[in-house]
Short mmCIF file of C-alpha atoms in Angstrom, two decimals:
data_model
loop_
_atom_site.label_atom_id
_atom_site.label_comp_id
_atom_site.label_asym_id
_atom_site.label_seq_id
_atom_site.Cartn_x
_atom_site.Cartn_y
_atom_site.Cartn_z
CA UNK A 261 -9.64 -18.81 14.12
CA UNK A 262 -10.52 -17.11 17.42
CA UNK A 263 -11.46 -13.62 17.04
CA UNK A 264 -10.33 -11.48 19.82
CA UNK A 265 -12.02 -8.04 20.68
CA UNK A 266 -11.19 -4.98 22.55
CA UNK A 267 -14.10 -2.65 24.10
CA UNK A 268 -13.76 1.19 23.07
CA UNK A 269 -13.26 1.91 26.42
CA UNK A 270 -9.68 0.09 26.54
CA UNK A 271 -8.73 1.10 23.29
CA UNK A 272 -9.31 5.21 24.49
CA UNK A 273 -7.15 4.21 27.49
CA UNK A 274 -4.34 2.65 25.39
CA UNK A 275 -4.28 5.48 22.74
CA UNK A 276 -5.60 8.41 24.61
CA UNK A 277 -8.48 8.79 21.54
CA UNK A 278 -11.99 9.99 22.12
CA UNK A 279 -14.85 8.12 21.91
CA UNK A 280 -16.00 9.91 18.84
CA UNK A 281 -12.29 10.17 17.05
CA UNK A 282 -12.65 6.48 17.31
CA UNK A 283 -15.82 5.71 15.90
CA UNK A 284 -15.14 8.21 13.39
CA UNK A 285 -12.12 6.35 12.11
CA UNK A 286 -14.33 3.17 12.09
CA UNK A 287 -16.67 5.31 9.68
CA UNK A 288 -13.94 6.08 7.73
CA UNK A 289 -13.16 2.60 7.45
CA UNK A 290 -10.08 2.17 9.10
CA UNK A 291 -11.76 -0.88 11.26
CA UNK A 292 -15.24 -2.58 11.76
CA UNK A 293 -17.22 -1.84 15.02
CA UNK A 294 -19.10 -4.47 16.96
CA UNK A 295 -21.30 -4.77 19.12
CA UNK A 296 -20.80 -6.59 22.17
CA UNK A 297 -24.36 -6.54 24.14
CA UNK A 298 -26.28 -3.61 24.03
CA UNK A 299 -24.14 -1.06 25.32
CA UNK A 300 -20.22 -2.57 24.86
CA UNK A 301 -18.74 -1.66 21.61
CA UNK A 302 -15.45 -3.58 20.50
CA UNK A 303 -13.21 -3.58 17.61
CA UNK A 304 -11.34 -6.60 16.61
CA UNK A 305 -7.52 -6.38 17.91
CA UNK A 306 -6.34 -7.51 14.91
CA UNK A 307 -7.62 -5.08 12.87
CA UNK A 308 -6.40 -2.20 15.84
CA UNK A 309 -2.82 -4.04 15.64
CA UNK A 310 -2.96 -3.64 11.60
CA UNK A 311 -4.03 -0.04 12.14
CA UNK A 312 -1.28 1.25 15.11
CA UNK A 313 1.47 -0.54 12.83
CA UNK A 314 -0.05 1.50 9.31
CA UNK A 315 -0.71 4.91 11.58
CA UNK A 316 2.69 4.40 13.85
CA UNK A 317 0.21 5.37 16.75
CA UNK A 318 2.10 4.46 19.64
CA UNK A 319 0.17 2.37 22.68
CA UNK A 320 0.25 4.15 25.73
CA UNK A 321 -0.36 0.45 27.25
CA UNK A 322 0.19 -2.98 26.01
CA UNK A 323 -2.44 -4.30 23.75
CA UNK A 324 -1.75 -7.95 25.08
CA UNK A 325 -1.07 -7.28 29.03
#
């Protein structure tokens, strides 16, 4: 299976969350972080599709494109 990420920085622009509303979620729980380099954090989109469908937080942009 293929993980797929997406960096915090497209996940703010798709759901209009802070930086640190995100990562506090991920503290919480709610997903795993990871780090992509040294400065790129990503969550894995799965995980963000489970958590839009349980939180009925509605994408301000596609997830896919």
């Amino acid at each position: 299976m293929i993980n797929r990420f997406i960096t915090i920085y497209e996940l703010q622009k798709m759901t209009q969350l802070c930086r640190n509303t995100l990562i506090s979620l991920a503290n919480k729980g709610e997903f795993h972080v990871y780090k992509l380099g040294e400065r790129r954090i990503a969550f894995k989109l799965e995980e963000i599709e489970d958590w839009l469908t349980r939180c009925r937080v509605k994408p301000t942009s596609n997830l896919t494109h």
